[in-house]
Short mmCIF file of C-alpha atoms and ligand atoms in Angstrom, two decimals:
data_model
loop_
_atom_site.label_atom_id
_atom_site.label_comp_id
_atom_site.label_asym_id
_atom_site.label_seq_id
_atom_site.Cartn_x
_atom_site.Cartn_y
_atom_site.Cartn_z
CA UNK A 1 -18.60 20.93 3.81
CA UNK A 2 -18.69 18.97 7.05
CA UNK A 3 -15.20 18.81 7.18
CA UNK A 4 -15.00 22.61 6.80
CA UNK A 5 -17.59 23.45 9.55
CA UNK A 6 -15.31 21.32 11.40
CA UNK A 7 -12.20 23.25 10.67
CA UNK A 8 -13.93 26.39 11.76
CA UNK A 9 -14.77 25.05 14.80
CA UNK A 10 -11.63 24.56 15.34
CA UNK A 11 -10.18 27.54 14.35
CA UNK A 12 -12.61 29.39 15.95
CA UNK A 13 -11.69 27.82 19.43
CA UNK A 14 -7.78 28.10 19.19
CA UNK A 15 -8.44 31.91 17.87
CA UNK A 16 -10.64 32.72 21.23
CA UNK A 17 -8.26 30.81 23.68
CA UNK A 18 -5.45 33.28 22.17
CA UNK A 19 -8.00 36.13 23.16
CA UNK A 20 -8.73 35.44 26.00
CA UNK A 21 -5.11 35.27 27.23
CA UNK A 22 -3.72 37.97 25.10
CA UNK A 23 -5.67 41.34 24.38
CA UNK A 24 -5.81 44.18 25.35
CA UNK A 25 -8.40 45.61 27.45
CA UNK A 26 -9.15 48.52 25.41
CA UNK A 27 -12.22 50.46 26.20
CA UNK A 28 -14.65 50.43 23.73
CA UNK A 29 -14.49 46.66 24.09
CA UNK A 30 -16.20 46.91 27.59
CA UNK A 31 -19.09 48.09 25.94
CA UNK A 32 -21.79 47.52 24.04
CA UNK A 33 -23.36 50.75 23.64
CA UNK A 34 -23.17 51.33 19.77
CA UNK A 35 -23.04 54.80 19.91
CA UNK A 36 -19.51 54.37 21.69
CA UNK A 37 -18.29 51.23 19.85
CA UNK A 38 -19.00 53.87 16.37
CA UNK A 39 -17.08 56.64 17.75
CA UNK A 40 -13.94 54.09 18.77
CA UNK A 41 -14.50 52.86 15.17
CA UNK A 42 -14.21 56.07 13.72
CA UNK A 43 -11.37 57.07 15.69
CA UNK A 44 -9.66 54.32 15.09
CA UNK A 45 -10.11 54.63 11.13
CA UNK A 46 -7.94 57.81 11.69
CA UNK A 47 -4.83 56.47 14.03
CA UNK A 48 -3.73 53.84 16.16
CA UNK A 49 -5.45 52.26 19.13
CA UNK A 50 -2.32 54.18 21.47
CA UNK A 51 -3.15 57.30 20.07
CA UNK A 52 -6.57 57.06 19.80
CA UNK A 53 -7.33 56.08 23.10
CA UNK A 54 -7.47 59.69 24.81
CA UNK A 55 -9.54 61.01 21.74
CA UNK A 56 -11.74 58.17 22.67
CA UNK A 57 -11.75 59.23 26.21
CA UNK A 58 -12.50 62.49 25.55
CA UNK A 59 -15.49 62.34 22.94
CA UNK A 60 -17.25 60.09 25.18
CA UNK A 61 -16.89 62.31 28.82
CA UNK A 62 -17.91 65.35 26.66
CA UNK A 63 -20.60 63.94 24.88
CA UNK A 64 -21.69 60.90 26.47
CA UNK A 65 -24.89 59.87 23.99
CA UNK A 66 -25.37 60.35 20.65
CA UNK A 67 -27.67 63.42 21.59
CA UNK A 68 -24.73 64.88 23.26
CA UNK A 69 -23.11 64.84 19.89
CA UNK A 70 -26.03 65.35 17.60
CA UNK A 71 -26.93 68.74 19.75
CA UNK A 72 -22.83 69.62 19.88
CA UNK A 73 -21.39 72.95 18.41
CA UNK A 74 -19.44 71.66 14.99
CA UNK A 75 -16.50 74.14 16.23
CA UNK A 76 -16.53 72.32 19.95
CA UNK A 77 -16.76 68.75 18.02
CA UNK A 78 -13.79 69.84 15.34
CA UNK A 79 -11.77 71.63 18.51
CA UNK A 80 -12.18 68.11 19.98
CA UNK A 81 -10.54 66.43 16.84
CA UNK A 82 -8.03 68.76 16.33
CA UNK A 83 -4.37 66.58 16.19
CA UNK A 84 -6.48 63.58 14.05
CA UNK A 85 -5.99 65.31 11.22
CA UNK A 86 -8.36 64.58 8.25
CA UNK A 87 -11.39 66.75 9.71
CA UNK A 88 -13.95 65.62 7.02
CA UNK A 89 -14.16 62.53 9.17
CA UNK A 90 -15.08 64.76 12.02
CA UNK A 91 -17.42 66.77 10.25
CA UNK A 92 -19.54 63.43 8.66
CA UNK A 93 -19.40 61.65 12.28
CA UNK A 94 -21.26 65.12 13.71
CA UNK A 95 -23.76 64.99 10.20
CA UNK A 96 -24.07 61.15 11.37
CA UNK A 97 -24.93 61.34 15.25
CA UNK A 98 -27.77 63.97 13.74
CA UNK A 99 -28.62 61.63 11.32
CA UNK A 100 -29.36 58.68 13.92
CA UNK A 101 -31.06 61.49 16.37
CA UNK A 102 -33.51 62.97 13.48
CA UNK A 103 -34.08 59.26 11.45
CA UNK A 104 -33.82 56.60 13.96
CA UNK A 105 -34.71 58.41 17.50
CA UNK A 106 -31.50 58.21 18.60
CA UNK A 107 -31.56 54.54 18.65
CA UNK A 108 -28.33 53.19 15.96
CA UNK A 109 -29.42 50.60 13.64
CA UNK A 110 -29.01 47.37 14.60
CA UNK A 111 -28.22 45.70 11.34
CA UNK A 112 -24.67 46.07 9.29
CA UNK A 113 -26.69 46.11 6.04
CA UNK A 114 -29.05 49.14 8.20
CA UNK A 115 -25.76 50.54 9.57
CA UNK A 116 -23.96 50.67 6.09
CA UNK A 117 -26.68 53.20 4.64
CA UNK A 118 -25.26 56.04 7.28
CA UNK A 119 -22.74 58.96 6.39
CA UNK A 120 -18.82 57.51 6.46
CA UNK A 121 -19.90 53.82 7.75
CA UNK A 122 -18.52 51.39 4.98
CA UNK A 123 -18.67 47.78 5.06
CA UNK A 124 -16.26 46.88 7.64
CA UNK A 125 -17.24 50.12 10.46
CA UNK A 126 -20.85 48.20 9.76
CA UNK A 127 -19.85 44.93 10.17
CA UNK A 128 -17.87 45.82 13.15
CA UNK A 129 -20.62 47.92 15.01
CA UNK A 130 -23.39 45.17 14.39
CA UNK A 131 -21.31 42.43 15.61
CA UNK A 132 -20.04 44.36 18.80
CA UNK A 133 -22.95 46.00 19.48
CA UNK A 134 -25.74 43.73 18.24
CA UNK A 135 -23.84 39.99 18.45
CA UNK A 136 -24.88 40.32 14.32
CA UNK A 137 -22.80 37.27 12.63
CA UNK A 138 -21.73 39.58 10.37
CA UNK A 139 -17.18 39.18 9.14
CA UNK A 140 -15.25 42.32 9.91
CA UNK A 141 -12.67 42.73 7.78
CA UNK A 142 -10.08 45.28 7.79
CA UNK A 143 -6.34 45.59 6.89
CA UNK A 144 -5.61 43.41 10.09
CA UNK A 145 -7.72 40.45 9.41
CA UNK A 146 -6.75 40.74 5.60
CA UNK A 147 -3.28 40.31 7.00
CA UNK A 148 -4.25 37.00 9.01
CA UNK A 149 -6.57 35.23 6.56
CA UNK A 150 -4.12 35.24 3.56
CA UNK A 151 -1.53 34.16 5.21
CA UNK A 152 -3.05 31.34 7.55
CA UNK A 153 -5.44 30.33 4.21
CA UNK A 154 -2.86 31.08 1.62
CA UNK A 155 -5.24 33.64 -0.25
CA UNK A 156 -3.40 35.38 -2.98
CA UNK A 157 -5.96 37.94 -4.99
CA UNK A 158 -5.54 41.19 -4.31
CA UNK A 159 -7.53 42.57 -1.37
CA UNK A 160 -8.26 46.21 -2.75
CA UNK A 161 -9.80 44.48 -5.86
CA UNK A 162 -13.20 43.62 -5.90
CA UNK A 163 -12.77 40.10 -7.03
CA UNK A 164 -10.08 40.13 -3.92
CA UNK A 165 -12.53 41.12 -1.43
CA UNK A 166 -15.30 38.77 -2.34
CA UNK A 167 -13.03 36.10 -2.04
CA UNK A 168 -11.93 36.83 1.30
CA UNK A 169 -15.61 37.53 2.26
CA UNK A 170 -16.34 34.35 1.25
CA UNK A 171 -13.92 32.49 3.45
CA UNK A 172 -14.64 34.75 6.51
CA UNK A 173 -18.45 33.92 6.19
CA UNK A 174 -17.17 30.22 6.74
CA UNK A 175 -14.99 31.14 9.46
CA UNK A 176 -17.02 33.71 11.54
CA UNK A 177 -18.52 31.96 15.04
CA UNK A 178 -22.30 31.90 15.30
CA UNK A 179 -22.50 31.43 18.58
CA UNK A 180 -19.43 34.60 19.95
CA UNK A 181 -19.43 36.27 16.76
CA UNK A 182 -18.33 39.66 18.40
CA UNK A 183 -15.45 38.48 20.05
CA UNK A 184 -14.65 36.21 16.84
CA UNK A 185 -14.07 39.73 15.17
CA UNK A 186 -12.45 41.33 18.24
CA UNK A 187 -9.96 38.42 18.43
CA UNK A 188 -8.92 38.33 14.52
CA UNK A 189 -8.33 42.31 14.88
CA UNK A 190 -6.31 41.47 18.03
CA UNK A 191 -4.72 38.53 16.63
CA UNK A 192 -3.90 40.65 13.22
CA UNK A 193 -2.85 43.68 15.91
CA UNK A 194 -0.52 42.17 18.11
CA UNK A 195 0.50 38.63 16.50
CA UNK A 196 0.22 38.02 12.85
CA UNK A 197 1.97 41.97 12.64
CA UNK A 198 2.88 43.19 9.24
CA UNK A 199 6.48 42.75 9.71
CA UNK A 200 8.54 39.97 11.12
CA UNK A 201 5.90 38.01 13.16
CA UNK A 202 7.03 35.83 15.53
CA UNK A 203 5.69 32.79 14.48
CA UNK A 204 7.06 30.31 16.48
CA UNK A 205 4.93 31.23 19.17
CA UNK A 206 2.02 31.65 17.15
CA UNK A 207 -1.33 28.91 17.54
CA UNK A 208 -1.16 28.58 14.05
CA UNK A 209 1.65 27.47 13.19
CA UNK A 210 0.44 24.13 12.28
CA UNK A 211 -1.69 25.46 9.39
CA UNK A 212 -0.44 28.38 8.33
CA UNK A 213 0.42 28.73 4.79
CA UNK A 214 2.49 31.67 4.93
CA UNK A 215 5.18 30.21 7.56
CA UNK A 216 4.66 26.60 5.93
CA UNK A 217 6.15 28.50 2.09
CA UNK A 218 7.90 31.44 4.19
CA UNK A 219 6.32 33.66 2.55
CA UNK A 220 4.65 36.34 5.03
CA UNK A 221 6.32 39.36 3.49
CA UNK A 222 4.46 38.56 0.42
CA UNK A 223 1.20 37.85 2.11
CA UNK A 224 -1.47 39.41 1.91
CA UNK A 225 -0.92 40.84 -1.68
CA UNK A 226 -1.82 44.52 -1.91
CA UNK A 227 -1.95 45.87 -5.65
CA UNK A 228 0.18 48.94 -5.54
CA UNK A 229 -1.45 52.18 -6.54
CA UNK A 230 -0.44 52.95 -10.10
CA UNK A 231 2.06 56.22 -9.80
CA UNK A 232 0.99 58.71 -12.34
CA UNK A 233 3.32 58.88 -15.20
CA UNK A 234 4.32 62.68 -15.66
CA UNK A 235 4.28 63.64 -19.46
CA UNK A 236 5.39 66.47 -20.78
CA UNK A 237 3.14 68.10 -23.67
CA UNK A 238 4.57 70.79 -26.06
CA UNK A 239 2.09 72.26 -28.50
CA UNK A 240 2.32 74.33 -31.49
CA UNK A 241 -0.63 76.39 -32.40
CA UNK A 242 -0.24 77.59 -36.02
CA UNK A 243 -2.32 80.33 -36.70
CA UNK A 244 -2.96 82.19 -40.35
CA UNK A 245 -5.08 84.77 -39.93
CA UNK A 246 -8.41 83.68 -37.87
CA UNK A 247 -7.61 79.89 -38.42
CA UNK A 248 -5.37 77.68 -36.44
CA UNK A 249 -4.02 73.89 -37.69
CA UNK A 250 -5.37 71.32 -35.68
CA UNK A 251 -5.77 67.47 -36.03
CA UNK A 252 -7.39 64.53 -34.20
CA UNK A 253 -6.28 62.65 -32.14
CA UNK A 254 -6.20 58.77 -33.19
CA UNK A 255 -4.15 56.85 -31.69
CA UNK A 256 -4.28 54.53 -28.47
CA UNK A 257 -3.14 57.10 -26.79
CA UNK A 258 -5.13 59.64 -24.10
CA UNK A 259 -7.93 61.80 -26.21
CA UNK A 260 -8.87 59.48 -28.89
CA UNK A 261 -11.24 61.50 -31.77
CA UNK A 262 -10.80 64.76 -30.29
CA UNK A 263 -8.86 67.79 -31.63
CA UNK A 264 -5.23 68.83 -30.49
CA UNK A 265 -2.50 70.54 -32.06
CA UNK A 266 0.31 70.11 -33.77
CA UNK A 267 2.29 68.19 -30.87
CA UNK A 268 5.95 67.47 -29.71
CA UNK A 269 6.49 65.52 -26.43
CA UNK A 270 9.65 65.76 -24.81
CA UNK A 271 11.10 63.71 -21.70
CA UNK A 272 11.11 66.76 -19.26
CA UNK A 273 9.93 70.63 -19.52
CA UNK A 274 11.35 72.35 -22.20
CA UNK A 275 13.03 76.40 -22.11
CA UNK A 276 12.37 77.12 -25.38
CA UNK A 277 11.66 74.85 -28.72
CA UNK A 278 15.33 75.15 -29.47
CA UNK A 279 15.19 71.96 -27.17
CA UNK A 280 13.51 70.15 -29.35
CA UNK A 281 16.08 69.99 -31.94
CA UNK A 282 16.23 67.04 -34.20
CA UNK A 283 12.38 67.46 -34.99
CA UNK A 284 13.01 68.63 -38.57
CA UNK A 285 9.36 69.29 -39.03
CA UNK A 286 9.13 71.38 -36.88
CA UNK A 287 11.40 73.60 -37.35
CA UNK A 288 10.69 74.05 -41.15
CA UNK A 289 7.02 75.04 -40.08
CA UNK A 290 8.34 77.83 -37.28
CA UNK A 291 10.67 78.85 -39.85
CA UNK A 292 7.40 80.29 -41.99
CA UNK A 293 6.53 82.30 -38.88
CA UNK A 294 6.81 83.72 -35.48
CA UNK A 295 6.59 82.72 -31.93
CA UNK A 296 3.53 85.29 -30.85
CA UNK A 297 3.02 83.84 -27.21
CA UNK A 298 3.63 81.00 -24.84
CA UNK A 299 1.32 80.00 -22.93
CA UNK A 300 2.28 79.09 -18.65
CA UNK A 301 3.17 75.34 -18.15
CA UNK A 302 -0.70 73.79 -17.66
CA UNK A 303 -0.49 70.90 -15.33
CA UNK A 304 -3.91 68.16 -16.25
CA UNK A 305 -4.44 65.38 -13.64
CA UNK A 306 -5.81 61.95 -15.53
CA UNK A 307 -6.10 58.99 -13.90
CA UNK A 308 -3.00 57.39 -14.36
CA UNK A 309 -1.05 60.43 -16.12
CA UNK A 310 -0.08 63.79 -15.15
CA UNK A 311 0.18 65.82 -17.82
CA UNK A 312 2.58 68.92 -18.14
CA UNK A 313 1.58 71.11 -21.13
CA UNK A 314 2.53 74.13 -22.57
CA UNK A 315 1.26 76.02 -25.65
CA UNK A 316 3.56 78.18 -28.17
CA UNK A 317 1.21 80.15 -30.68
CA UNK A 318 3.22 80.92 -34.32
CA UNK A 319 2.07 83.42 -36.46
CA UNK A 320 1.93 82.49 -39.72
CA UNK A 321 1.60 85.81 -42.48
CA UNK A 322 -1.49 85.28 -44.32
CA UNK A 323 0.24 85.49 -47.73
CA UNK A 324 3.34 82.56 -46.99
CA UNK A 325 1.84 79.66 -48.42
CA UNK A 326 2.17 76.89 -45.79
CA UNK A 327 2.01 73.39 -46.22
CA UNK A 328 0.61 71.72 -42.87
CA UNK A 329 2.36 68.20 -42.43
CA UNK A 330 -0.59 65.19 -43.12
CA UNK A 331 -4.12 65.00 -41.09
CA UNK A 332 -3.25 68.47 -39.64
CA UNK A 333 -5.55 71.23 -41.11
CA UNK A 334 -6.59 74.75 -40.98
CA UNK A 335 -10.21 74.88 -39.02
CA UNK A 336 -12.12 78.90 -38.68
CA UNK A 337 -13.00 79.61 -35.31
CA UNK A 338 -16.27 78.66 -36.63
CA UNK A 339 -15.16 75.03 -37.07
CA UNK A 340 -13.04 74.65 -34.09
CA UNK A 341 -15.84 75.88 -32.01
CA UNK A 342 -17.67 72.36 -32.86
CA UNK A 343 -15.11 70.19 -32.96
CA UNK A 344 -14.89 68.07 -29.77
CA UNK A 345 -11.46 69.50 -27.75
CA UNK A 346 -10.08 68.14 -24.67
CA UNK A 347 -10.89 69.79 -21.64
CA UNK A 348 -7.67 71.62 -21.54
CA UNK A 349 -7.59 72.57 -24.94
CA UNK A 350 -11.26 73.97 -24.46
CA UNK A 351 -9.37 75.93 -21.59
CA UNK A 352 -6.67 77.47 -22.82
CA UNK A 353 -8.65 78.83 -26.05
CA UNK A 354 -11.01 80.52 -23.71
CA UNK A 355 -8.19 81.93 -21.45
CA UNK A 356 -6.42 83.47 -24.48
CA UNK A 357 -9.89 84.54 -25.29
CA UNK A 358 -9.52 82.58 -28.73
CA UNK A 359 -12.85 81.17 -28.52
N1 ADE B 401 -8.90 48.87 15.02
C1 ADE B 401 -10.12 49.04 14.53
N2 ADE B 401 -11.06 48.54 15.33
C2 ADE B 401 -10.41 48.05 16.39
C3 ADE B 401 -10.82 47.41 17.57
N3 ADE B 401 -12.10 47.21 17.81
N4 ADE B 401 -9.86 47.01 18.41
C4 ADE B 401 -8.57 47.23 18.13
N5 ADE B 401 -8.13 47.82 17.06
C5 ADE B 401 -9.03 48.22 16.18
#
């Protein structure tokens, strides 16, 4: 424990002797006003410091307090934004300047736990604005300092999971200085920013070199470890709706795949989007069952978003004459409209039986 306080100390000192000699004097950093260290933040959460530096400029000559803001036309504030890009962000920090004028006077909270409970201010825009603003010995983390800590500390879990942050969030709440704690966070930012860069830092210049895991294993193009979003698998669902007079053959679903226990129809999946079913050739069962009947409609290609899957379907309705007898292949059976109307359906299914005004 000692030993660590120790280590922080020291880490703390060589990471403020780099600051001092090697930021940037950017302008929301000669300030402690809250109101303008939120707006930087915000800006900043949207594009670089280079580009966001004449937004910043702007937003604060126009509207110079958070009144300004809070009392500002949405169109003027938007018209202000316009080249950010993303103008949700633009329309929640205008909702939020009201916010702070009609619940807190005009006065920002002074607290990141406080600050977190306003309209787009997540844990690290919190963190930051507390510590800046308020000298609050609160960590702030973001993709910069996640960048420095694995790789000087060697932390491996995956900082988008939660287990990830916590860990980090641990470590930082043994690093952070009590005594400086804003320009602690300032200077990991900066250090993140403009030394430990994402790629090909130049770390023979770096203060800590001596310690640091990363250029110890040469690893820092592995570090810090960044689960990659899971692309959606596109699937491509061709269904055959059998219909004898009123009923139509369906089945449930019961296998570990999507839609467990709910109804579907008779089903062929093929590796890309079919022309017609002759492309599904090979699938013997199918083909005796069209045989009985004919193709009355297709449906248009449906395209369902899951969360990992993106599902292409399309439906083909066959007509089967009320007097061919018609063996269904096994678990697949003839439900009224009666039945079907009960039975739980996909979403989609639900859908397309109410478009084709089935149901
Ligand atoms: N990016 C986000 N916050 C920043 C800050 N305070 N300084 C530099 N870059 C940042």
């Amino acid at each position: 424990m000692i030993s660590d306080q120790l280590q922080a100390i020291d880490f703390n000192k060589k990471l403020k002797s780099w600051y001092l000699k090697n930021h940037r004097p950017l302008p929301w950093r000669q300030t402690t006003d809250p109101y303008k260290i939120w707006l930087s933040e915000i800006i900043l959460q949207q594009t670089r410091v280079a580009q966001g530096m004449p937004y910043y400029e702007k937003f604060t000559a126009n509207y110079p307090t958070v009144f300004d803001l809070a009392n500002a036309d949405e169109r003027d504030v938007l018209r202000l934004w316009q080249g950010l890009g993303y103008y949700s962000r633009a329309r929640n920090m205008h909702y939020t300047a009201r916010q702070v004028v009609s619940e807190f006077g005009g006065k920002f909270p002074e607290t990141a736990l406080t600050l977190s409970k306003l309209k787009g201010l997540g844990h690290y825009t919190a963190a930051a604005i507390a510590s800046f603003a308020f000298n609050e010995a609160v960590a702030a983390i973001d993709g910069n300092v996640y960048r420095v800590m694995s790789r000087i500390f060697g932390i491996k879990s995956d900082m988008l999971s939660n287990e990830g942050k916590k860990e980090f969030a641990k470590v930082a709440k043994t690093l952070i200085s009590h005594e400086d704690p804003a320009t602690y966070n300032q200077a990991m930012i900066e250090f993140g920013a403009i030394q430990c860069v994402p790629v090909s830092p130049n770390c023979t210049i770096c203060p800590f070199n001596d310690i640091c895991y990363a250029y110890a294993f040469n690893v820092q193009n592995e570090l810090p470890v960044k689960a990659k979003k899971q692309k959606a698998k596109n699937r491509f669902l061709n269904y055959f709706i059998f219909q004898q007079g009123e009923k139509l053959a369906m089945q449930e679903r019961s296998s570990k795949d999507i839609w467990k226990g709910l109804y579907d129809f008779f089903l062929v999946e093929s590796a890309g989007q079919i022309e017609s079913p002759d492309d599904l050739d090979g699938n013997e069962t199918l083909f005796a069952l069209l045989g009985k009947g004919s193709i009355r409609q297709i449906s248009k290609t449906y395209v369902h978003l899951l969360t990992h899957q993106k599902l292409h379907v399309q439906f083909w309705w066959v007509t089967i004459p009320e007097n061919v007898p018609f063996d269904l292949p096994p678990n697949i059976y003839f439900f009224s409209k009666n039945a079907i109307e009960a039975l739980p359906k996909p979403i989609l299914i639900n859908t397309l039986l109410n478009e084709e005004k089935y149901l």
